[in-house]
Amino acid sequence: MDVRLEPGRLARFLRLRGGPVERRLRRRTSRTADIAKGLAPGSMPDYIDWHIEQGPRGLEGVITCDHPATHFVLNGTRPHLIKPRRAKALRFEVDGRVVYAKIVRHPGTAANNFMAEALRLGR
């Protein structure tokens, strides 16, 4: 009996759509996306999605979060002023009371890079 392993054919077989490499990549990407959904604040988990795509070096697992505030949550914000755009005053609640203000000094928010943390935990 003669067995020949051709590295090129073997590599192509392993990386075929639906092959063992894609199945494992799909499981790991799904698990990492689930971790990101658990770490994401507020309504952001509803905006997290994942898929497998062909990249320059083969298949890649891609996790995206297309919530409008994702950039601000991941990188944080510096202290800044908030002014009304169309109205004369801002309206919000503090301790159950409605408060109006012409300007608010926001203290900023700390960065919460939940995507990087999910990637680290999903390995």
Tab-separated table of C-alpha atoms in Angstrom:
chain	number	residue	atom	x	y	z
A	1	MET	CA	0.000	0.000	0.000
A	2	ASP	CA	1.282	3.422	-0.938
A	3	VAL	CA	-0.058	6.602	0.710
A	4	ARG	CA	0.841	10.035	-0.617
A	5	LEU	CA	-0.024	13.261	1.107
A	6	GLU	CA	0.014	16.235	-1.186
A	7	PRO	CA	0.225	19.355	1.021
A	8	GLY	CA	-1.607	21.601	-1.469
A	9	ARG	CA	-4.563	19.235	-1.864
A	10	LEU	CA	-4.726	18.549	1.864
A	11	ALA	CA	-4.720	22.283	2.661
A	12	ARG	CA	-7.483	22.931	0.094
A	13	PHE	CA	-9.558	20.077	1.529
A	14	LEU	CA	-9.264	21.383	5.083
A	15	ARG	CA	-10.194	24.929	4.079
A	16	LEU	CA	-13.206	24.068	1.912
A	17	ARG	CA	-16.534	25.720	2.747
A	18	GLY	CA	-18.190	23.424	5.274
A	19	GLY	CA	-14.887	21.705	5.996
A	20	PRO	CA	-13.361	21.085	9.419
A	21	VAL	CA	-11.492	24.412	9.534
A	22	GLU	CA	-14.620	26.434	8.734
A	23	ARG	CA	-16.724	24.500	11.256
A	24	ARG	CA	-14.215	25.174	14.022
A	25	LEU	CA	-13.879	28.832	13.018
A	26	ARG	CA	-17.690	29.156	13.001
A	27	ARG	CA	-17.932	27.711	16.552
A	28	ARG	CA	-15.199	29.969	17.916
A	29	THR	CA	-16.574	33.093	16.228
A	30	SER	CA	-20.084	32.351	17.512
A	31	ARG	CA	-18.771	31.770	21.046
A	32	THR	CA	-16.790	35.026	20.983
A	33	ALA	CA	-19.823	36.959	19.693
A	34	ASP	CA	-21.936	35.514	22.527
A	35	ILE	CA	-19.310	36.656	25.052
A	36	ALA	CA	-19.321	40.146	23.482
A	37	LYS	CA	-23.123	40.243	23.777
A	38	GLY	CA	-22.805	39.400	27.475
A	39	LEU	CA	-20.245	42.148	28.084
A	40	ALA	CA	-21.890	44.876	25.983
A	41	PRO	CA	-23.808	47.586	27.874
A	42	GLY	CA	-27.417	48.639	27.384
A	43	SER	CA	-29.028	47.732	24.064
A	44	MET	CA	-25.714	47.078	22.282
A	45	PRO	CA	-26.068	43.269	22.367
A	46	ASP	CA	-28.962	43.616	19.894
A	47	TYR	CA	-26.538	45.183	17.386
A	48	ILE	CA	-23.788	42.533	17.567
A	49	ASP	CA	-23.602	40.115	14.641
A	50	TRP	CA	-21.006	37.733	13.208
A	51	HIS	CA	-20.226	35.956	9.952
A	52	ILE	CA	-17.474	34.021	8.166
A	53	GLU	CA	-15.903	35.561	5.072
A	54	GLN	CA	-13.062	34.879	2.692
A	55	GLY	CA	-10.045	37.045	3.515
A	56	PRO	CA	-6.689	37.491	1.825
A	57	ARG	CA	-5.171	34.591	3.801
A	58	GLY	CA	-8.205	32.310	3.941
A	59	LEU	CA	-11.402	32.230	5.965
A	60	GLU	CA	-11.925	34.865	8.676
A	61	GLY	CA	-14.473	35.168	11.455
A	62	VAL	CA	-15.851	38.715	11.652
A	63	ILE	CA	-17.786	40.160	14.612
A	64	THR	CA	-19.443	43.567	14.174
A	65	CYS	CA	-21.362	45.944	16.404
A	66	ASP	CA	-23.188	48.629	14.427
A	67	HIS	CA	-24.796	50.476	17.348
A	68	PRO	CA	-24.507	54.269	16.846
A	69	ALA	CA	-22.609	54.736	20.132
A	70	THR	CA	-20.138	51.855	19.754
A	71	HIS	CA	-17.183	54.171	19.114
A	72	PHE	CA	-17.911	56.182	22.282
A	73	VAL	CA	-18.274	53.066	24.452
A	74	LEU	CA	-15.118	51.367	23.154
A	75	ASN	CA	-12.903	54.472	23.348
A	76	GLY	CA	-14.622	56.471	26.106
A	77	THR	CA	-15.309	60.208	26.012
A	78	ARG	CA	-13.608	63.245	27.478
A	79	PRO	CA	-15.509	65.725	29.660
A	80	HIS	CA	-17.675	67.896	27.413
A	81	LEU	CA	-20.578	70.319	27.343
A	82	ILE	CA	-24.012	69.255	26.133
A	83	LYS	CA	-26.224	71.969	24.674
A	84	PRO	CA	-29.729	71.671	23.212
A	85	ARG	CA	-29.874	71.694	19.406
A	86	ARG	CA	-33.496	72.542	18.657
A	87	ALA	CA	-35.110	73.288	22.022
A	88	LYS	CA	-34.273	76.020	24.522
A	89	ALA	CA	-33.463	73.595	27.339
A	90	LEU	CA	-32.464	69.997	27.956
A	91	ARG	CA	-34.951	67.785	29.823
A	92	PHE	CA	-33.897	64.756	31.876
A	93	GLU	CA	-34.646	62.972	35.140
A	94	VAL	CA	-32.554	63.081	38.314
A	95	ASP	CA	-33.690	61.025	41.318
A	96	GLY	CA	-37.194	60.708	39.856
A	97	ARG	CA	-37.606	64.471	39.296
A	98	VAL	CA	-37.748	66.147	35.902
A	99	VAL	CA	-34.972	68.736	35.520
A	100	TYR	CA	-34.428	71.362	32.802
A	101	ALA	CA	-31.043	72.911	31.980
A	102	LYS	CA	-29.652	75.157	29.237
A	103	ILE	CA	-26.269	73.441	29.409
A	104	VAL	CA	-24.913	70.282	31.054
A	105	ARG	CA	-21.291	69.551	31.927
A	106	HIS	CA	-20.878	65.855	31.172
A	107	PRO	CA	-17.979	64.296	33.156
A	108	GLY	CA	-17.046	61.924	30.313
A	109	THR	CA	-17.097	58.141	30.324
A	110	ALA	CA	-14.405	55.549	30.827
A	111	ALA	CA	-13.559	53.283	27.891
A	112	ASN	CA	-15.268	49.874	27.891
A	113	ASN	CA	-13.544	47.815	25.196
A	114	PHE	CA	-15.893	44.847	25.496
A	115	MET	CA	-15.006	43.623	21.986
A	116	ALA	CA	-11.307	43.179	22.832
A	117	GLU	CA	-12.231	41.539	26.143
A	118	ALA	CA	-14.573	39.124	24.327
A	119	LEU	CA	-11.813	38.295	21.859
A	120	ARG	CA	-9.422	37.567	24.726
A	121	LEU	CA	-11.973	35.407	26.565
A	122	GLY	CA	-13.145	33.604	23.427
A	123	ARG	CA	-9.772	32.101	22.567
